[in-house]
Short mmCIF file of N, CA and C in Angstrom, two decimals:
data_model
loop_
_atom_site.label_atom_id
_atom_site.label_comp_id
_atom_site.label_asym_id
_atom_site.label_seq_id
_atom_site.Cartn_x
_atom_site.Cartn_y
_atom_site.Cartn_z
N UNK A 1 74.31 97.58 67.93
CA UNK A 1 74.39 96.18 68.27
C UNK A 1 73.38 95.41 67.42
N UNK A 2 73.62 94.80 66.91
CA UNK A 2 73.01 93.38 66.12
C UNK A 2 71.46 93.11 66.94
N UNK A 3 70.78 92.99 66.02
CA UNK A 3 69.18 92.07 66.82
C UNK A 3 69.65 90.75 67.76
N UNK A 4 70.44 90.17 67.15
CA UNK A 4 70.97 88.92 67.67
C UNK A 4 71.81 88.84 68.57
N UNK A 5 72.50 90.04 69.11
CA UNK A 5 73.15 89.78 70.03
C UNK A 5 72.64 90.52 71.51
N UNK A 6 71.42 91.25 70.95
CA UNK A 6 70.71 91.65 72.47
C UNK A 6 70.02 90.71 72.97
N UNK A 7 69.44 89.55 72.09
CA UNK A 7 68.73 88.37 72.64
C UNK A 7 69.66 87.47 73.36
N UNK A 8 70.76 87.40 73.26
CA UNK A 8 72.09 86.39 73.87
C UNK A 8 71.82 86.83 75.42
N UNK A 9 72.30 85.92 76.18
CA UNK A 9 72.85 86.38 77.78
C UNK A 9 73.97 86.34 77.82
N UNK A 10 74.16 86.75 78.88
CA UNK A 10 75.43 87.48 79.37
C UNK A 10 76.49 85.62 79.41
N UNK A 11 76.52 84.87 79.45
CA UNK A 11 76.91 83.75 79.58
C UNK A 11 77.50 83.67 77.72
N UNK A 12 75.99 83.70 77.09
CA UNK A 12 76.61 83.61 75.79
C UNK A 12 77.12 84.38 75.16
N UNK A 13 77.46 85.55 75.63
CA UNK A 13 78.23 86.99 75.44
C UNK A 13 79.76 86.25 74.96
N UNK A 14 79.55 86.11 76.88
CA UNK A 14 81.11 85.83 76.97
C UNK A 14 81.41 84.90 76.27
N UNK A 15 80.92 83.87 76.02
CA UNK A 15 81.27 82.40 75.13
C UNK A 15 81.42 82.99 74.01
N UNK A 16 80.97 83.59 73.37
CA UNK A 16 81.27 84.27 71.87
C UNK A 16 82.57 84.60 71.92
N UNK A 17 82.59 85.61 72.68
CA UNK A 17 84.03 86.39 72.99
C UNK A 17 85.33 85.53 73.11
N UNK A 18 84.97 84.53 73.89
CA UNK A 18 85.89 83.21 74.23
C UNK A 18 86.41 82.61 73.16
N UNK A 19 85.51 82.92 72.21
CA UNK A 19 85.41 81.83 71.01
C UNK A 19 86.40 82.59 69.98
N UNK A 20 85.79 83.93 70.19
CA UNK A 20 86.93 84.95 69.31
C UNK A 20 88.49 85.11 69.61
N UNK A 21 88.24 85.24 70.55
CA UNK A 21 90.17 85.35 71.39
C UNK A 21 90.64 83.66 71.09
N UNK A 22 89.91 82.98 71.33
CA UNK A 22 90.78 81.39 70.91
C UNK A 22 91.17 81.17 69.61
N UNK A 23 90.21 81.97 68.68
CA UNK A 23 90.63 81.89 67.10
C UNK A 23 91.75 82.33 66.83
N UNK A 24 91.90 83.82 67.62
CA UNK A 24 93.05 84.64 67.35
C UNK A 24 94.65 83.80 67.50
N UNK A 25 94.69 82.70 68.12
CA UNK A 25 96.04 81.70 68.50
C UNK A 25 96.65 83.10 69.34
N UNK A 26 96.98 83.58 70.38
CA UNK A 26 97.03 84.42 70.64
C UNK A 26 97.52 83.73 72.21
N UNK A 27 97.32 82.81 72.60
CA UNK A 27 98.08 82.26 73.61
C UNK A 27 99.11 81.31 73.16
N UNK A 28 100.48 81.85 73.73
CA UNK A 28 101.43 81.10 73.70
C UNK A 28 101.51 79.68 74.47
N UNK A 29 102.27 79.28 74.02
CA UNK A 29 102.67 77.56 74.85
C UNK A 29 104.02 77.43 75.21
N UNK A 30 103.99 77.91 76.89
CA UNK A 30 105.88 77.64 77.56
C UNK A 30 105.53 76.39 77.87
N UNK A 31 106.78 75.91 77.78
CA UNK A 31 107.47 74.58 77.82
C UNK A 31 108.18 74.60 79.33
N UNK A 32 107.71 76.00 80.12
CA UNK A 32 108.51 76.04 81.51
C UNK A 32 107.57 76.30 82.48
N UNK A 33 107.70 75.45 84.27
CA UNK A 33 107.04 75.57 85.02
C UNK A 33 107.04 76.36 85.71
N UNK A 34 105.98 76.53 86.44
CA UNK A 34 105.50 77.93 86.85
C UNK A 34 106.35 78.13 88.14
N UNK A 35 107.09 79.08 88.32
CA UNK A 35 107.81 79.51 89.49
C UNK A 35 107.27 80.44 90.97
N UNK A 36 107.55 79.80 91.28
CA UNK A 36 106.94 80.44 92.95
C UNK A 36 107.73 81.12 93.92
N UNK A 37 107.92 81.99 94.25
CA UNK A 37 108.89 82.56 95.37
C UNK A 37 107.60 83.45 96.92
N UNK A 38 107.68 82.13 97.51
CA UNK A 38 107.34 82.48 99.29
C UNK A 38 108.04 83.89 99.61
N UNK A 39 107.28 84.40 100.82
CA UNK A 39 108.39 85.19 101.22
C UNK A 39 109.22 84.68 101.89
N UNK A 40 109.20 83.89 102.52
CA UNK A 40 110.44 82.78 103.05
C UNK A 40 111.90 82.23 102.59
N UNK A 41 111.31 82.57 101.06
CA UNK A 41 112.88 82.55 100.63
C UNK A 41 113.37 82.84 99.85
N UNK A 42 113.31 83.92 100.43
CA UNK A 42 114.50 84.68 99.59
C UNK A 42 114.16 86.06 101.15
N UNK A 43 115.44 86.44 100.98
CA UNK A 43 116.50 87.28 102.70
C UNK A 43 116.12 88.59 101.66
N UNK A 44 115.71 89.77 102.93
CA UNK A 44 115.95 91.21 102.35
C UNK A 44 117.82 91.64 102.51
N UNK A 45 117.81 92.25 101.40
CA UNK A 45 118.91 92.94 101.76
C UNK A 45 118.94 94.07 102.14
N UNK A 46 119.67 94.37 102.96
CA UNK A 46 119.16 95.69 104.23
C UNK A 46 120.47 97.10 104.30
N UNK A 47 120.11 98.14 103.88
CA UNK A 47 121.05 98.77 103.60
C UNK A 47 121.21 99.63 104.82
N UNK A 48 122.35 100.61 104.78
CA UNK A 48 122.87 100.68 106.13
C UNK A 48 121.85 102.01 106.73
N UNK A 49 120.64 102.62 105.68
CA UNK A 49 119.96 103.42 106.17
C UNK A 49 118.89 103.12 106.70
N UNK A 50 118.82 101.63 106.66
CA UNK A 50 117.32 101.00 106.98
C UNK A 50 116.62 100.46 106.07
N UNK A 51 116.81 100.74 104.84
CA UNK A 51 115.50 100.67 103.99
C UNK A 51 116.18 98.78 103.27
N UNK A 52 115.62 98.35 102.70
CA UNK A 52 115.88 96.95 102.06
C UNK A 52 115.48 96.66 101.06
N UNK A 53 115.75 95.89 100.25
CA UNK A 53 115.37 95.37 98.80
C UNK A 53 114.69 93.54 99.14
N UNK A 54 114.18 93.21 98.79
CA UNK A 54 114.03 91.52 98.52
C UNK A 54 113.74 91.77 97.00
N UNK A 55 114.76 91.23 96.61
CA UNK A 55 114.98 90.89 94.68
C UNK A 55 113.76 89.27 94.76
N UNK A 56 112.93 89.77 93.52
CA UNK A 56 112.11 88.63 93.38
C UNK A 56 112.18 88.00 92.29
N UNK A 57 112.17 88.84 90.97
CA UNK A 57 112.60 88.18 90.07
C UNK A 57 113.38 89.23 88.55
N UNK A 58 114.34 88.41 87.91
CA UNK A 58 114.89 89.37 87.16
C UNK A 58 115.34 88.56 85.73
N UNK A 59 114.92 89.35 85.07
CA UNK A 59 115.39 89.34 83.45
C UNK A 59 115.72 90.03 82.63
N UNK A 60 116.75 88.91 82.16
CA UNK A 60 117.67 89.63 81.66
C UNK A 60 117.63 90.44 80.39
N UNK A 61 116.67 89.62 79.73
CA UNK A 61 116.83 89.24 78.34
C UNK A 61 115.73 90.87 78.11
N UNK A 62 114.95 90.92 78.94
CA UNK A 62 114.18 92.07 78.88
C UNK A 62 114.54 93.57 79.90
N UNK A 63 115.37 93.43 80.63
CA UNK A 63 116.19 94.94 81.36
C UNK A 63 115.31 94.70 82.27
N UNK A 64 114.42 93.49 82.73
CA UNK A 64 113.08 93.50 84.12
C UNK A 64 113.90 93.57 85.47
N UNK A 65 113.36 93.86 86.17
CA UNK A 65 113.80 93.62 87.84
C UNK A 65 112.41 94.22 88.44
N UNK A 66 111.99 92.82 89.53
CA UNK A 66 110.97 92.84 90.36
C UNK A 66 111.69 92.82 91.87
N UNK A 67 111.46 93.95 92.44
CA UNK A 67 111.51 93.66 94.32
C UNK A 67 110.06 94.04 95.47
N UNK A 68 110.20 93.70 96.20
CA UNK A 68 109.76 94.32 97.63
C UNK A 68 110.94 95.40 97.88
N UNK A 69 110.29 96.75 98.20
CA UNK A 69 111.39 97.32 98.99
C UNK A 69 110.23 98.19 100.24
N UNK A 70 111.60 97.72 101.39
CA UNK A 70 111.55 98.02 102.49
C UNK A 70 111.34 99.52 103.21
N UNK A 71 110.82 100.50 102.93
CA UNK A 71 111.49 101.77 103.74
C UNK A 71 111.06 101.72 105.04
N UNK A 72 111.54 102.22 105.91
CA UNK A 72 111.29 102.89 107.72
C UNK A 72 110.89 104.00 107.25
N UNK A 73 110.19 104.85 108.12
CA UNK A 73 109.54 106.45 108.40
C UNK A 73 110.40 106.93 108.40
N UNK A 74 110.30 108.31 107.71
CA UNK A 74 111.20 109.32 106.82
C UNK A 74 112.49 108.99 106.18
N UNK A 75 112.15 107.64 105.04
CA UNK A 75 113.18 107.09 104.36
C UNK A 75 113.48 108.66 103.12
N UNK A 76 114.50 108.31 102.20
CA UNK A 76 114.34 109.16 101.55
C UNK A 76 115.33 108.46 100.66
N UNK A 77 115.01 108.29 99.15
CA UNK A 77 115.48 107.08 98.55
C UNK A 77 116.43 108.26 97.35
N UNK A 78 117.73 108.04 97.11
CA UNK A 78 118.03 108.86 96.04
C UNK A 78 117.05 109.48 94.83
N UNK A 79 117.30 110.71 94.59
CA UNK A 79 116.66 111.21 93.12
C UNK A 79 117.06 110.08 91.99
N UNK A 80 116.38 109.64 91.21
CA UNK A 80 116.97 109.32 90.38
C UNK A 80 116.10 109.34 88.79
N UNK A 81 116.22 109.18 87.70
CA UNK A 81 115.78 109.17 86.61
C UNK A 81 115.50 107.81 85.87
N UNK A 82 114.28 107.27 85.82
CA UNK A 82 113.91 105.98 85.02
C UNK A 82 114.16 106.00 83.31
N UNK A 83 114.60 104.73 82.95
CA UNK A 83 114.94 104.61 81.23
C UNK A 83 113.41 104.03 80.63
N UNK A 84 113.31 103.19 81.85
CA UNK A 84 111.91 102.62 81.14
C UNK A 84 110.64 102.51 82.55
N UNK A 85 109.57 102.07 82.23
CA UNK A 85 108.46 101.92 82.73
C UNK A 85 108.90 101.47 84.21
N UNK A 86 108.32 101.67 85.15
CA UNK A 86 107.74 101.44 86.39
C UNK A 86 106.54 101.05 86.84
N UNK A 87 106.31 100.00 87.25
CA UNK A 87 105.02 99.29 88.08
C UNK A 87 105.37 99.50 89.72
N UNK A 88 104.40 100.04 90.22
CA UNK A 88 104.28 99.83 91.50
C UNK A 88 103.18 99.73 92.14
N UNK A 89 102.94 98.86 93.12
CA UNK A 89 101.65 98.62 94.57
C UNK A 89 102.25 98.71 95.80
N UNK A 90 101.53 99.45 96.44
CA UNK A 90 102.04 99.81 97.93
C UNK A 90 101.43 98.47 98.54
N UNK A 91 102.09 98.13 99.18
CA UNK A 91 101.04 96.91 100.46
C UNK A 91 100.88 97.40 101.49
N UNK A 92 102.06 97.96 102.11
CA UNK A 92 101.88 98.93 103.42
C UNK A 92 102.53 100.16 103.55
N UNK A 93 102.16 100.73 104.47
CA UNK A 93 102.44 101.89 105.07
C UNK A 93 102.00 102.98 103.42
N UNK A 94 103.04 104.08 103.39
CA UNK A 94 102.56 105.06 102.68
C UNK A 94 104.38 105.96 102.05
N UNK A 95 104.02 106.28 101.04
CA UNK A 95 105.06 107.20 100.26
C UNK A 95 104.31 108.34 99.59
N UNK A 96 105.57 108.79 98.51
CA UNK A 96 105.40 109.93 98.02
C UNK A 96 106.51 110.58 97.30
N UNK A 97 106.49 111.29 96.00
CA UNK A 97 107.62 111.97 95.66
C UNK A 97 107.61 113.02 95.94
N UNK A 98 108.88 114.02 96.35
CA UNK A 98 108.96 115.50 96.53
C UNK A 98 108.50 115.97 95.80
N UNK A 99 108.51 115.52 94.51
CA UNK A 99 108.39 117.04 93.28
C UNK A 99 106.77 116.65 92.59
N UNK A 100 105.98 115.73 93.88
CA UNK A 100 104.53 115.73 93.88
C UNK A 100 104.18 114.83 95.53
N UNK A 101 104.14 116.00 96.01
CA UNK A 101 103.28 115.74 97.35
C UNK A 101 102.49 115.20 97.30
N UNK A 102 101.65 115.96 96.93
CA UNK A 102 99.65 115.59 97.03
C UNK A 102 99.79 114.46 96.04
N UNK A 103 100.48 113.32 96.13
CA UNK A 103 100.40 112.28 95.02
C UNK A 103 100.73 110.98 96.18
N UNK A 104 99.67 110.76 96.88
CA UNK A 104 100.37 109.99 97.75
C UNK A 104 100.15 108.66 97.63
N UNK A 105 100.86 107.42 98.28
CA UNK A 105 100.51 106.04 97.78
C UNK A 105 100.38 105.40 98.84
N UNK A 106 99.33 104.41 98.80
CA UNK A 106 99.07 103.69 100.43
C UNK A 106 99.00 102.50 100.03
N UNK A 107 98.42 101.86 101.39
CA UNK A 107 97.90 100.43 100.94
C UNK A 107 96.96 100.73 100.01
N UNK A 108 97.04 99.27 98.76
CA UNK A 108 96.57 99.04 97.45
C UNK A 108 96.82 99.68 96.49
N UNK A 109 97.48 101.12 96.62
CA UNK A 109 97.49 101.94 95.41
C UNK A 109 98.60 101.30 94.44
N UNK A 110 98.00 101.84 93.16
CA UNK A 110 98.56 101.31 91.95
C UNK A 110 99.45 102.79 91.34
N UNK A 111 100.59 102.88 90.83
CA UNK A 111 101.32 103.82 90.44
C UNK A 111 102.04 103.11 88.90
N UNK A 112 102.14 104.33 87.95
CA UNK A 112 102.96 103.63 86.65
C UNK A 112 103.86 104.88 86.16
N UNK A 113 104.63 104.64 86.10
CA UNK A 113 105.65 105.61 85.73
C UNK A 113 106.15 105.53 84.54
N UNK A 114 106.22 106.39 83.59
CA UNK A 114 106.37 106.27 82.42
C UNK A 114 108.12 106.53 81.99
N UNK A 115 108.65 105.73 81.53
CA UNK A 115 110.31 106.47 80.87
C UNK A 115 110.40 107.90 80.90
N UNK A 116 111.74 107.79 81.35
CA UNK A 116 111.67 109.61 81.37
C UNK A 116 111.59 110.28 83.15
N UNK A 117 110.59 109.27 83.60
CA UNK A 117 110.41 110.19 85.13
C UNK A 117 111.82 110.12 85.77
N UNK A 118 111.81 111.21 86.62
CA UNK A 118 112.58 111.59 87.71
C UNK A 118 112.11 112.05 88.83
N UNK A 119 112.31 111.58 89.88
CA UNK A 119 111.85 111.88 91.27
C UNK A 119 112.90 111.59 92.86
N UNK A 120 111.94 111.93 93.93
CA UNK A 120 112.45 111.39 94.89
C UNK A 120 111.25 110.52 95.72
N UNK A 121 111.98 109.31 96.09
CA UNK A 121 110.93 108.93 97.01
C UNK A 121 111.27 108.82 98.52
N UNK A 122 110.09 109.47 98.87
CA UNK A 122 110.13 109.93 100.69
C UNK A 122 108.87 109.13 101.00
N UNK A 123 109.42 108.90 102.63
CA UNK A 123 107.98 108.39 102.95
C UNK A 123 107.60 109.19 104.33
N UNK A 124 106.85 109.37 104.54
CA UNK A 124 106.05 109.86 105.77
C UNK A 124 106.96 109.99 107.21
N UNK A 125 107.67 111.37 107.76
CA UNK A 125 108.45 110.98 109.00
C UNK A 125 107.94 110.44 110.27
N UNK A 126 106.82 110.47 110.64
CA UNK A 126 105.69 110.35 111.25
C UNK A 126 104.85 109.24 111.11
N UNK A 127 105.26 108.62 110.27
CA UNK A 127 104.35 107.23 110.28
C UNK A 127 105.19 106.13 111.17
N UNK A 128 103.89 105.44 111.49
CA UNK A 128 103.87 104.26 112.34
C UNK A 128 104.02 102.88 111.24
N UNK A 129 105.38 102.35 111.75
CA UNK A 129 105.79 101.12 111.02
C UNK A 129 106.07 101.50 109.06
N UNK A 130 106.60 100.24 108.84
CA UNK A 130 107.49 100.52 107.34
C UNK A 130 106.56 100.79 106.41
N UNK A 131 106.99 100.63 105.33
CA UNK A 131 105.91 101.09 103.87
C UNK A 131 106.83 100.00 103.18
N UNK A 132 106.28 99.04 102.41
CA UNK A 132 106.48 97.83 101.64
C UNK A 132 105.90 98.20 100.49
N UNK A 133 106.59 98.29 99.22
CA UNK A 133 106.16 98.29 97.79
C UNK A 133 106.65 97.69 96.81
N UNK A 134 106.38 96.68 96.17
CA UNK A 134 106.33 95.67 95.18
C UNK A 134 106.51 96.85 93.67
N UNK A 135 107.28 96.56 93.43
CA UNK A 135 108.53 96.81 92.13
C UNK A 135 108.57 96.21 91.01
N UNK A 136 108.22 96.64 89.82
CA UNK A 136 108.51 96.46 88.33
C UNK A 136 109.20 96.61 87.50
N UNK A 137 110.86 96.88 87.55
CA UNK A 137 111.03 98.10 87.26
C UNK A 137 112.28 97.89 85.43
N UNK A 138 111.45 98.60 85.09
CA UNK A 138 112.43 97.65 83.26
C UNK A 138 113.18 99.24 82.96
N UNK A 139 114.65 98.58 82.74
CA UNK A 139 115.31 100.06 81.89
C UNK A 139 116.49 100.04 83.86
N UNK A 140 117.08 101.00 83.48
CA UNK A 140 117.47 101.59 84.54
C UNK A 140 117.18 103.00 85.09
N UNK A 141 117.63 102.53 86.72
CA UNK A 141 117.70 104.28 87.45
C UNK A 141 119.21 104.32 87.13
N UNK A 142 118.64 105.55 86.83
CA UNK A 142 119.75 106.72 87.17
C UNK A 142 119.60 107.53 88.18
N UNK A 143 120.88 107.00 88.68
CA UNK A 143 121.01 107.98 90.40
C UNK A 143 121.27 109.31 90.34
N UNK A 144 120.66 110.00 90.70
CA UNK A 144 121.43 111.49 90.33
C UNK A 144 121.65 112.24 91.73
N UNK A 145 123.02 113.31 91.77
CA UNK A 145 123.47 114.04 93.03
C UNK A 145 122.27 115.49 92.92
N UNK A 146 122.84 116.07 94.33
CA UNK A 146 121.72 117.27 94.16
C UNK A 146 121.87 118.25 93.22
N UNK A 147 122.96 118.47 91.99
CA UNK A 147 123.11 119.09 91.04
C UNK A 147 121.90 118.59 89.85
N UNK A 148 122.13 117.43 90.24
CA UNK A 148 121.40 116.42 88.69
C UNK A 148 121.99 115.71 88.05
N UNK A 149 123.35 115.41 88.32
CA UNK A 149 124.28 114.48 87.63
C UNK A 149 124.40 113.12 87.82
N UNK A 150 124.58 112.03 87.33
CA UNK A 150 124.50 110.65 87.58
C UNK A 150 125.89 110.93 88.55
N UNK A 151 125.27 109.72 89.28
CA UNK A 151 126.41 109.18 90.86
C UNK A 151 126.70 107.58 90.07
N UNK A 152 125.50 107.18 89.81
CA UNK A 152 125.53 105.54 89.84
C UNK A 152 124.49 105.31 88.76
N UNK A 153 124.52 103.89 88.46
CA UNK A 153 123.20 103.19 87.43
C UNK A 153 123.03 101.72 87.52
N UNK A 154 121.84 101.77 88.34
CA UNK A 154 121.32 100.35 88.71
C UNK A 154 120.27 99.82 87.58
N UNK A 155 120.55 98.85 87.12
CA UNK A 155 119.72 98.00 85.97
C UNK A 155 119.25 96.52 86.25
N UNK A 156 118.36 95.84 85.24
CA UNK A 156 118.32 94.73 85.97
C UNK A 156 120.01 93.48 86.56
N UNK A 157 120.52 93.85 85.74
CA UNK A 157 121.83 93.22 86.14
C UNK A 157 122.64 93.25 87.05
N UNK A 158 122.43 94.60 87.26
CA UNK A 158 123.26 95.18 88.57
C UNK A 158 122.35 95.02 89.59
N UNK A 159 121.27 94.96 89.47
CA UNK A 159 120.59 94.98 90.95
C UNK A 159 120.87 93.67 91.34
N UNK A 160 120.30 92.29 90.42
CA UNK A 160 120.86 91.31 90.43
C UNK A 160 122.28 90.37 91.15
N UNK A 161 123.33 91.20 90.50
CA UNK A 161 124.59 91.21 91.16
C UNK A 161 124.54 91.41 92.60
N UNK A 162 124.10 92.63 93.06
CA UNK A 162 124.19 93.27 94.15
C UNK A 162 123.35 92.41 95.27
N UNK A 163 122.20 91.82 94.65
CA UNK A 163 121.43 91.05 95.78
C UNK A 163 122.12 89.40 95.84
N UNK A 164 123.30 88.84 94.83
CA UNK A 164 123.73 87.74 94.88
C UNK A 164 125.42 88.42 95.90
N UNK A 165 125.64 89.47 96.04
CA UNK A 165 126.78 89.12 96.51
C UNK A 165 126.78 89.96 97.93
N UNK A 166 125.27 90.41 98.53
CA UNK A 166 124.94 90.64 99.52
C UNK A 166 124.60 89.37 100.11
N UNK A 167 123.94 88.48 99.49
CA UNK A 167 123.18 87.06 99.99
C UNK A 167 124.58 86.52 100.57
N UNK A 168 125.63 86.68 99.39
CA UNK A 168 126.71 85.48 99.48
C UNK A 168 127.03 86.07 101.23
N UNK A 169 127.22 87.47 101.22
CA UNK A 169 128.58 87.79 102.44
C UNK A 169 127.78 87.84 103.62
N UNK A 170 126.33 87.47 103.42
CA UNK A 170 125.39 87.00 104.98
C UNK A 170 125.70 85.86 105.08
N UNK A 171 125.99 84.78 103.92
CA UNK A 171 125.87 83.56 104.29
C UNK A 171 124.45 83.44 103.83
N UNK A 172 122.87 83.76 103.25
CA UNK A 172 121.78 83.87 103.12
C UNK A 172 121.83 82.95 101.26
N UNK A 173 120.98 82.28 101.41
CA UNK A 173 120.67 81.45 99.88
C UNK A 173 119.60 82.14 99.67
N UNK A 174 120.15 82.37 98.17
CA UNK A 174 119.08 83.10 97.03
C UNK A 174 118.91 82.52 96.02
N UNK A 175 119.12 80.91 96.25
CA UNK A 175 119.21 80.17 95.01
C UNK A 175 117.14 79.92 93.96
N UNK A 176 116.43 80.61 95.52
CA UNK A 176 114.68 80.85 94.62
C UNK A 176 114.71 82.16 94.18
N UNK A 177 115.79 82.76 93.86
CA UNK A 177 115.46 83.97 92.80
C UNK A 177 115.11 83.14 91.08
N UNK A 178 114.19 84.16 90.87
CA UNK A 178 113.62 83.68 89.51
C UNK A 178 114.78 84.10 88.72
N UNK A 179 115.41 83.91 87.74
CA UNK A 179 116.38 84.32 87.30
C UNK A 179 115.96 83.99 85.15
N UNK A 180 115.84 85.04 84.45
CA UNK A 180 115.55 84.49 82.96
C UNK A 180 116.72 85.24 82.37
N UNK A 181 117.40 84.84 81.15
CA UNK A 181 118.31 85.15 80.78
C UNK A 181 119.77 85.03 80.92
N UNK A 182 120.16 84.22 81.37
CA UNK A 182 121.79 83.93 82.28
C UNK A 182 122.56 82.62 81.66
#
């Protein structure tokens, strides 16, 4: 480190630094306002095993799809195989994949799944109340049967679809889905 920069404080650290990243032009400029989705509106869609989706936001242009999903105690969500990256935060309750137990996720935990994974997600039979986890999810699943073969393939488009024509046949408006690309 420089003579000159151990004499700085921590104030003028950062101002330096500030000064460097602003040179870089390195922040873009949207021309679009910032979108908000309450949980208020926008309806889970609730599948016939219990578990639910709330679609939050999806793009197109990038294969994105963001949800909340819902499970009840001892959900057990198809195997399936990711194309691309996964973000996930638990808010409540607790999960887990079969083919890693001792890998468990609770409130706050952070999980990233890299292209390529395949798993199952289970959650706890024995737990008290749902497990809620906030969803990233770019690329598609691939659903796979207990052989290993694709059944189905949900992407951002299709999930999309599926939460506009569940909304429609409740009667439920999903017109605050974030929607980019369409």
């Amino acid at each position: 480190m420089a003579d000159g920069q151990a004499k700085l404080s921590m104030e003028e650290k950062f101002a330096q630094y500030a000064a460097k990243v602003a040179a870089r032009g390195t922040f873009p400029v949207w021309e679009a306002p910032t979108q908000l989705v309450r949980d208020e509106d926008l309806p889970w869609a609730v599948a016939p095993d219990g578990t639910a989706i709330k679609l939050l936001h999806v793009d197109l242009n990038q294969g994105l799809w963001i949800s909340m999903t819902r499970l009840p105690a001892g959900a057990k969500v198809i195997k399936h195989f990711h194309t691309g990256f996964v973000y996930a935060v638990t808010l409540q309750g607790s999960w887990h994949y079969l083919e890693s137990p001792e890998e468990v996720s609770g409130p706050g935990s952070y999980l990233f799944e890299p292209a390529g994974s395949t798993h199952t997600l289970v959650t706890p039979p024995d737990q008290a109340g749902e497990t809620i986890v906030w969803f990233a999810i770019y690329g598609a699943n691939i659903n796979l049967d207990d052989e290993g073969k694709p059944v189905s393939v949900v992407d951002a488009r299709a999930a999309l679809e599926m939460y506009r024509v569940y909304c429609d046949a409740i009667g439920a408006d999903c017109s605050r889905l974030i929607v980019h690309g369409e």
